[in-house]
mmCIF file of C-alpha atoms in Angstrom:
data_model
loop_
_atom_site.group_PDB
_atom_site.id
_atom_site.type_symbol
_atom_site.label_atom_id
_atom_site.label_comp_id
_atom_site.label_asym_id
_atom_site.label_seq_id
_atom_site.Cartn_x
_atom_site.Cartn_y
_atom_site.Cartn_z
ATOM 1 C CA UNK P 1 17.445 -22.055 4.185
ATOM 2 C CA UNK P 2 14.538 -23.025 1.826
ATOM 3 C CA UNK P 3 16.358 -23.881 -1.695
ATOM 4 C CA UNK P 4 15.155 -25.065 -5.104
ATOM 5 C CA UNK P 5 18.005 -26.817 -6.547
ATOM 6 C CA UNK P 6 18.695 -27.489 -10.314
ATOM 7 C CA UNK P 7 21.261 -29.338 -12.144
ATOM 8 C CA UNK P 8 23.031 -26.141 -13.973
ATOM 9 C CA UNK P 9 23.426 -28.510 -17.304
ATOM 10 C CA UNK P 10 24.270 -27.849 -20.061
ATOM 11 C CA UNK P 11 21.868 -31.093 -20.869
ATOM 12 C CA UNK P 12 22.246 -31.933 -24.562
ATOM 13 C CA UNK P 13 19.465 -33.657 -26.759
ATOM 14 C CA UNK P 14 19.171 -34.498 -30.349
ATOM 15 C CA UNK P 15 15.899 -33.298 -32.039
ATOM 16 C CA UNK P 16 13.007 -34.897 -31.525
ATOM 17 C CA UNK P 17 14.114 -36.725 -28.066
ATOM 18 C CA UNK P 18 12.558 -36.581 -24.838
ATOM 19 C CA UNK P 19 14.456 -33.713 -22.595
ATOM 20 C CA UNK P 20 14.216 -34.383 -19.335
ATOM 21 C CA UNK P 21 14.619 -31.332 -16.279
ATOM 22 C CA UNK P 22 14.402 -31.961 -12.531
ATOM 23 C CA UNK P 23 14.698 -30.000 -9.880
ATOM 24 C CA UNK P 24 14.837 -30.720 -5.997
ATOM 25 C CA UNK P 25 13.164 -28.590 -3.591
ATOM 26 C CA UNK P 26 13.230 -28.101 0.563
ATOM 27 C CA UNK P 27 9.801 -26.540 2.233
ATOM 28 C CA UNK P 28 8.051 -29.316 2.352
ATOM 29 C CA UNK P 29 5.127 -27.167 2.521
ATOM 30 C CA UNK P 30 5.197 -25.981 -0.774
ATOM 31 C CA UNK P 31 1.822 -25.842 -2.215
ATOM 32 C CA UNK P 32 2.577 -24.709 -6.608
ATOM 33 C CA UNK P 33 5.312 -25.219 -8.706
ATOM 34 C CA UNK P 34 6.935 -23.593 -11.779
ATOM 35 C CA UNK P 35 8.927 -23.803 -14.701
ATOM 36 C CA UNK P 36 9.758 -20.913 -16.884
ATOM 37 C CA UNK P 37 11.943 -20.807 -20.107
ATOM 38 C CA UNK P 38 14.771 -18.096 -20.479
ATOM 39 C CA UNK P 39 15.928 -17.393 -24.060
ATOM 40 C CA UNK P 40 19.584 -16.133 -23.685
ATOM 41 C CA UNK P 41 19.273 -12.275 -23.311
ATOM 42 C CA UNK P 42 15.598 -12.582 -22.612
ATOM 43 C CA UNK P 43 13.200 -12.277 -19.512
ATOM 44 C CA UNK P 44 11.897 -16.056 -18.340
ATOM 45 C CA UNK P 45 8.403 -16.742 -19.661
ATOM 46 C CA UNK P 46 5.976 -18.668 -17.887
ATOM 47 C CA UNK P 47 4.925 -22.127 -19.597
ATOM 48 C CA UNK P 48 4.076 -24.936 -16.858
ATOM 49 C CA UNK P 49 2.842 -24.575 -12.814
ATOM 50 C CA UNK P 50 0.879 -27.473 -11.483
ATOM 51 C CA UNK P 51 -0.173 -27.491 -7.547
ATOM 52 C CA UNK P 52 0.719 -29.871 -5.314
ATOM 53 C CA UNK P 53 -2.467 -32.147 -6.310
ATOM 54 C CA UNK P 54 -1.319 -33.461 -9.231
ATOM 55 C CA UNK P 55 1.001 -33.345 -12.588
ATOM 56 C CA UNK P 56 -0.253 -31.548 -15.918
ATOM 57 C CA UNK P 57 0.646 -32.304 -19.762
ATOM 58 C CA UNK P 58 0.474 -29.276 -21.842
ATOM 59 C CA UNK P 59 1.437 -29.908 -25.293
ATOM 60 C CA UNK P 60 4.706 -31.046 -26.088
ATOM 61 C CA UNK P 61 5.332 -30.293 -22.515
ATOM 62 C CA UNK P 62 4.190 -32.365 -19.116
ATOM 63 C CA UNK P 63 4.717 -31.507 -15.808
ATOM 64 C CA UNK P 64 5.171 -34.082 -12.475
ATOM 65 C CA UNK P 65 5.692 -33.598 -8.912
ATOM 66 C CA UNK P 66 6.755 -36.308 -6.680
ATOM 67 C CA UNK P 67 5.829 -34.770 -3.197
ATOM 68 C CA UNK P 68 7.698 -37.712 -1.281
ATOM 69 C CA UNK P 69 10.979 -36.752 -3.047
ATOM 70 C CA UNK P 70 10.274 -33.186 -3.057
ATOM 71 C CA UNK P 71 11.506 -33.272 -6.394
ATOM 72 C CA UNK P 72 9.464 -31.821 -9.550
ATOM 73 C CA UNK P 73 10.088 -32.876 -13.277
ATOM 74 C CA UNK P 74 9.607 -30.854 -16.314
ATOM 75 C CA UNK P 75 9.643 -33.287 -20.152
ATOM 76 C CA UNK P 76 9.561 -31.520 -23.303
ATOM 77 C CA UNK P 77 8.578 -34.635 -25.776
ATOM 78 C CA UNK P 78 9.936 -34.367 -29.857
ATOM 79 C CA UNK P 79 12.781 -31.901 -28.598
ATOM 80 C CA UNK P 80 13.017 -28.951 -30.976
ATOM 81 C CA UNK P 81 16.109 -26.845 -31.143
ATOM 82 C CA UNK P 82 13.571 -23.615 -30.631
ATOM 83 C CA UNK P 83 13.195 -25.404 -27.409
ATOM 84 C CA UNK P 84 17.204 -24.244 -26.488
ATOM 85 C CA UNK P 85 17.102 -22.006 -23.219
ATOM 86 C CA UNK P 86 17.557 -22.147 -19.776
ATOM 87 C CA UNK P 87 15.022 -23.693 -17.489
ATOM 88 C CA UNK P 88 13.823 -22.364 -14.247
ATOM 89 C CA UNK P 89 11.782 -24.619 -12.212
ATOM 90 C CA UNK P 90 10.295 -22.503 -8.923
ATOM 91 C CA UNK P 91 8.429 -23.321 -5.680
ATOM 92 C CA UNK P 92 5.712 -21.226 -3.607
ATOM 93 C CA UNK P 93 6.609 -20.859 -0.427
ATOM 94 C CA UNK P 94 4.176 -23.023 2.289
ATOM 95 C CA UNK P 95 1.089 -21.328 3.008
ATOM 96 C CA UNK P 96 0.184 -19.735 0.066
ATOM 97 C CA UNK P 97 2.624 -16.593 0.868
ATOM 98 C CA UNK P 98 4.331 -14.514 -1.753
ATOM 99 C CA UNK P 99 7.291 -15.374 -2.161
ATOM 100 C CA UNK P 100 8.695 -17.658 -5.220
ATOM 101 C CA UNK P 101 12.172 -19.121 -4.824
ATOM 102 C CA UNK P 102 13.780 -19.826 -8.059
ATOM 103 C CA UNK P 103 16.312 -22.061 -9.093
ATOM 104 C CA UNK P 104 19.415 -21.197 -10.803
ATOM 105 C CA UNK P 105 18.210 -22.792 -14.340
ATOM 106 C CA UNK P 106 19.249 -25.919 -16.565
ATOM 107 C CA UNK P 107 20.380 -24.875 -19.843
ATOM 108 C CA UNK P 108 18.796 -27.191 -22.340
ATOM 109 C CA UNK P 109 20.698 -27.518 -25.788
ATOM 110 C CA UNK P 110 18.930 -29.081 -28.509
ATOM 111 C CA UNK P 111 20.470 -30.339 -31.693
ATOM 112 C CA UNK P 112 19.435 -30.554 -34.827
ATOM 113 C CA UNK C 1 -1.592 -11.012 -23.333
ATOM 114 C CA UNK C 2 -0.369 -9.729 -20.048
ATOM 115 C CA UNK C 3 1.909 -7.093 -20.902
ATOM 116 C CA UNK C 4 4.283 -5.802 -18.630
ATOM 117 C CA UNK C 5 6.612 -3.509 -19.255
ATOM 118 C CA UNK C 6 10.407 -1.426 -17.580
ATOM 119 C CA UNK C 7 11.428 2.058 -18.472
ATOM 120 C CA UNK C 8 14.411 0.904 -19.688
ATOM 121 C CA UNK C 9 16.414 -1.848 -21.356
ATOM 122 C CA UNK C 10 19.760 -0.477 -20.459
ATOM 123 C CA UNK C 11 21.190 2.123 -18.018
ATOM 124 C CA UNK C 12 24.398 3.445 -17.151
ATOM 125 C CA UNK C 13 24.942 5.060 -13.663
ATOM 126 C CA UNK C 14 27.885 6.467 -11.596
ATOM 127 C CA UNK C 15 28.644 5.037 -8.012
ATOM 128 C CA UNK C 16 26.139 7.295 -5.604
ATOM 129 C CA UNK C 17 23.881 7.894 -7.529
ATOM 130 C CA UNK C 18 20.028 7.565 -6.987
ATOM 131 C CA UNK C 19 18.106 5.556 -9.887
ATOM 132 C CA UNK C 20 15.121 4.992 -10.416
ATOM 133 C CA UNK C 21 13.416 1.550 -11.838
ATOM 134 C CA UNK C 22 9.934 1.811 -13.331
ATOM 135 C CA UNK C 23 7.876 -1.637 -13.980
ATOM 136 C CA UNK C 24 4.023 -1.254 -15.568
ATOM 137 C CA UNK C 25 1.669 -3.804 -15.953
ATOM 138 C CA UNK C 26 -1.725 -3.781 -17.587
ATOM 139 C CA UNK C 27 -3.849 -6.581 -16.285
ATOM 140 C CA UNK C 28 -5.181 -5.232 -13.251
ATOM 141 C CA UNK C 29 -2.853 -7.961 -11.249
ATOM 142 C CA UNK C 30 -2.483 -7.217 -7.175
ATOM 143 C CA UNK C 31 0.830 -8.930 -7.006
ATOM 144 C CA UNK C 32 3.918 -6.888 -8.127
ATOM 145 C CA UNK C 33 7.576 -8.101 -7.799
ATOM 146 C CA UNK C 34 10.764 -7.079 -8.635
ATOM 147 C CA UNK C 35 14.067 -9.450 -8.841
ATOM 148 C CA UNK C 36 17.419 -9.345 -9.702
ATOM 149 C CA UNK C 37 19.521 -11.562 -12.000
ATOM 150 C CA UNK C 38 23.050 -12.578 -11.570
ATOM 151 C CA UNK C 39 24.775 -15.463 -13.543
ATOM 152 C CA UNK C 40 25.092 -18.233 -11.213
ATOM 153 C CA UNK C 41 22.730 -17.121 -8.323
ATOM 154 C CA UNK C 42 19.694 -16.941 -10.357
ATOM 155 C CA UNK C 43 16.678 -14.880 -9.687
ATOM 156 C CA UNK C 44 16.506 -13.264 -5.888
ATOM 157 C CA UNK C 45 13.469 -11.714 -4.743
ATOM 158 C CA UNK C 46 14.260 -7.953 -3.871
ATOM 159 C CA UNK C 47 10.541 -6.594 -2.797
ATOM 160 C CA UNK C 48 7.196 -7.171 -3.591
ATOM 161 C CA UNK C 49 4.136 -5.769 -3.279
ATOM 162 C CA UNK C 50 0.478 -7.275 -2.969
ATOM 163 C CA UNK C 51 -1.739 -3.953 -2.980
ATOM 164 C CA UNK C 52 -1.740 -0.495 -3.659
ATOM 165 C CA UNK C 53 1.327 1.258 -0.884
ATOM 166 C CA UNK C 54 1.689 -2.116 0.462
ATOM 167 C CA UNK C 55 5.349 -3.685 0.299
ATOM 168 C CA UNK C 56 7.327 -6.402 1.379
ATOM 169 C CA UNK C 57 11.079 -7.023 2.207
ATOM 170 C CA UNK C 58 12.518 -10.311 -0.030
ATOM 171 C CA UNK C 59 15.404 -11.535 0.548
ATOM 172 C CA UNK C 60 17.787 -8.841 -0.744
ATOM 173 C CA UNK C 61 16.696 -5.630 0.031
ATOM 174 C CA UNK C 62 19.386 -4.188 1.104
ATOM 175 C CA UNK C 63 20.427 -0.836 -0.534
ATOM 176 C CA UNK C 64 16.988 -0.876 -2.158
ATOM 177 C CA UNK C 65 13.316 0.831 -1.798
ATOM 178 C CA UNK C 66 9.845 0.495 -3.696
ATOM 179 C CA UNK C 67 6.726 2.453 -4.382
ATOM 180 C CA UNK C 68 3.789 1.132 -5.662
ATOM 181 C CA UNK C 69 1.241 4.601 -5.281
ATOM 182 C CA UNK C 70 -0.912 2.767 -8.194
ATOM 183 C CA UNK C 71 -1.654 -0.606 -8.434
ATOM 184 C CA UNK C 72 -0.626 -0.835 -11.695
ATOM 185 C CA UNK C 73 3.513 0.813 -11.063
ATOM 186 C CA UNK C 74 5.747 -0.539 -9.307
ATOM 187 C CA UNK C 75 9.107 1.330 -8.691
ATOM 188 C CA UNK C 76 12.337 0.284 -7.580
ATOM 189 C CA UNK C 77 14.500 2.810 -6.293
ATOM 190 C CA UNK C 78 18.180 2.233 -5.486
ATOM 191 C CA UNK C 79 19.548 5.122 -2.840
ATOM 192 C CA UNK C 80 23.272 5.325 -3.980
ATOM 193 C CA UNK C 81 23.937 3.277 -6.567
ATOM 194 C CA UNK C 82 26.970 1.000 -5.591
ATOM 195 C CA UNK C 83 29.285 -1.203 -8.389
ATOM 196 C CA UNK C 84 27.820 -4.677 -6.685
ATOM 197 C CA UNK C 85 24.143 -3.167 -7.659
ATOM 198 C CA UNK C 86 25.156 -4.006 -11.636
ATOM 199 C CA UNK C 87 22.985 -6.583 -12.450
ATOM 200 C CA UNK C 88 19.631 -7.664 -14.674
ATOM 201 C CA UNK C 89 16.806 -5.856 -12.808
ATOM 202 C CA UNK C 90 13.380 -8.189 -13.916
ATOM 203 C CA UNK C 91 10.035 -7.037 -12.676
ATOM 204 C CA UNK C 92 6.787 -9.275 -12.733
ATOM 205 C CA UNK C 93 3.560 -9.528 -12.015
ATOM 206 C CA UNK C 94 0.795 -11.763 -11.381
ATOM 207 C CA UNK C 95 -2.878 -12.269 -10.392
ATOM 208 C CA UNK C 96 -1.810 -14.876 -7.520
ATOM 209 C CA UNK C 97 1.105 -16.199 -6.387
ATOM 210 C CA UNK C 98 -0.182 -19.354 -6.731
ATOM 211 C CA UNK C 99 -0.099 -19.320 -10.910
ATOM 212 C CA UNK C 100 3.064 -17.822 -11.126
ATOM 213 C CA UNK C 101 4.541 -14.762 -13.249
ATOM 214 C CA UNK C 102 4.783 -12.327 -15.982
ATOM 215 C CA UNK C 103 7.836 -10.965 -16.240
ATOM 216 C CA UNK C 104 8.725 -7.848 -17.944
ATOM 217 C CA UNK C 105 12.040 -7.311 -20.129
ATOM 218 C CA UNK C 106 14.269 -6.705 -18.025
ATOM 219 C CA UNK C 107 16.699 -3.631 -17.032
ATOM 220 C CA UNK C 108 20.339 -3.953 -17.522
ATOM 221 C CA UNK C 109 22.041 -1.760 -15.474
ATOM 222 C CA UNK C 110 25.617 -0.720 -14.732
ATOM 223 C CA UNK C 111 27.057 0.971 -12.234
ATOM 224 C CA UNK C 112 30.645 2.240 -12.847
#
């Protein structure tokens, strides 16, 4: 069974730290990776994917992949408490098909 | 903005019934999706579509059919609506699988 496995949390931060998400994943064949952020009672949003050539800093927010591990990374730098949701980190299926397995989500708690 | 949008935030329906899940996007994207959300299982992949009366099984489709006549809808149909069917109901959408997803709002639906 290919799985994308996340740490449910909740992980706790005081502003302005470095939050750190990870997530673990099993098709070694994946080719992109994603993480979304949930607000509680909304739809996830899109705000990272990198492929499986290399990491990507956005912002605030940088993404790594360590294809060895099979094990992707998502830090949020200065740590805002806007920055509270859940995070879903998900995984293309090998071979550039269709489908996207999600993880269950870290829920992120920033304090102020 | 990708916009994408559901025919309804909230819906009520009696065991048997047939209902009827509308999802519209407006960025001309090929790939169409829809998902359900349950607390502690995360997003599952119900169908998806990559073209116009094309359609894939996920991994849940049980109980469950899709239309997609135009590329821009994309309709989830549920035959007789059954009390484990209660759930959040997220379509997306996206020009490749390989940059990920818009989602749309959400559908939260009840059967009793």
């Amino acid at each position: 069974q290919k799985e994308v496995e996340q740490n449910s949390g909740p992980l706790s931060v005081p502003e302005g730290a470095i939050a750190s998400l990870n997530c673990t994943y099993s098709d070694r064949g994946s080719q992109s990776f994603f993480w979304y952020r949930q607000y509680s009672g909304k739809s996830p949003e899109l705000i990272m994917f990198i492929y499986s050539n290399g990491d990507k800093e956005d912002g605030r927010f940088t993404a790594q992949l360590n294809k060895a591990s099979q094990y992707v990374s998502l830090l949020i730098r200065d740590s805002q408490p806007s920055d509270s949701a859940t995070y879903l980190c998900a995984v293309n299926s090998g071979g550039g098909g269709f489908k996207t397995i999600f993880g269950a989500g870290t829920r992120l708690f920033v304090k102020a | 903005d990708v916009k994408v949008t559901q025919s309804s935030r909230y819906l009520v329906k009696r065991t048997g019934e047939k209902v009827f899940l509308e999802c519209v996007q407006d960025m001309d994207h090929e790939n169409m999706f829809w998902y359900r959300q349950d607390p502690g299982l995360g997003l599952r992949l119900i169908y998806f579509s990559y073209d116009v009366k094309m359609k894939e099984k996920g991994d849940i489709p049980e109980g469950y059919s899709v239309s997609r006549e135009k590329k821009e809808r994309f309709s989830l149909i549920l035959e007789s609506a059954s009390t484990n069917q209660t759930s959040m109901y997220l379509c997306a959408s996206s020009p490749t699988t390989m940059r990920g997803g818009y989602f749309g709002p959400g559908t939260r639906l009840t059967v009793t």
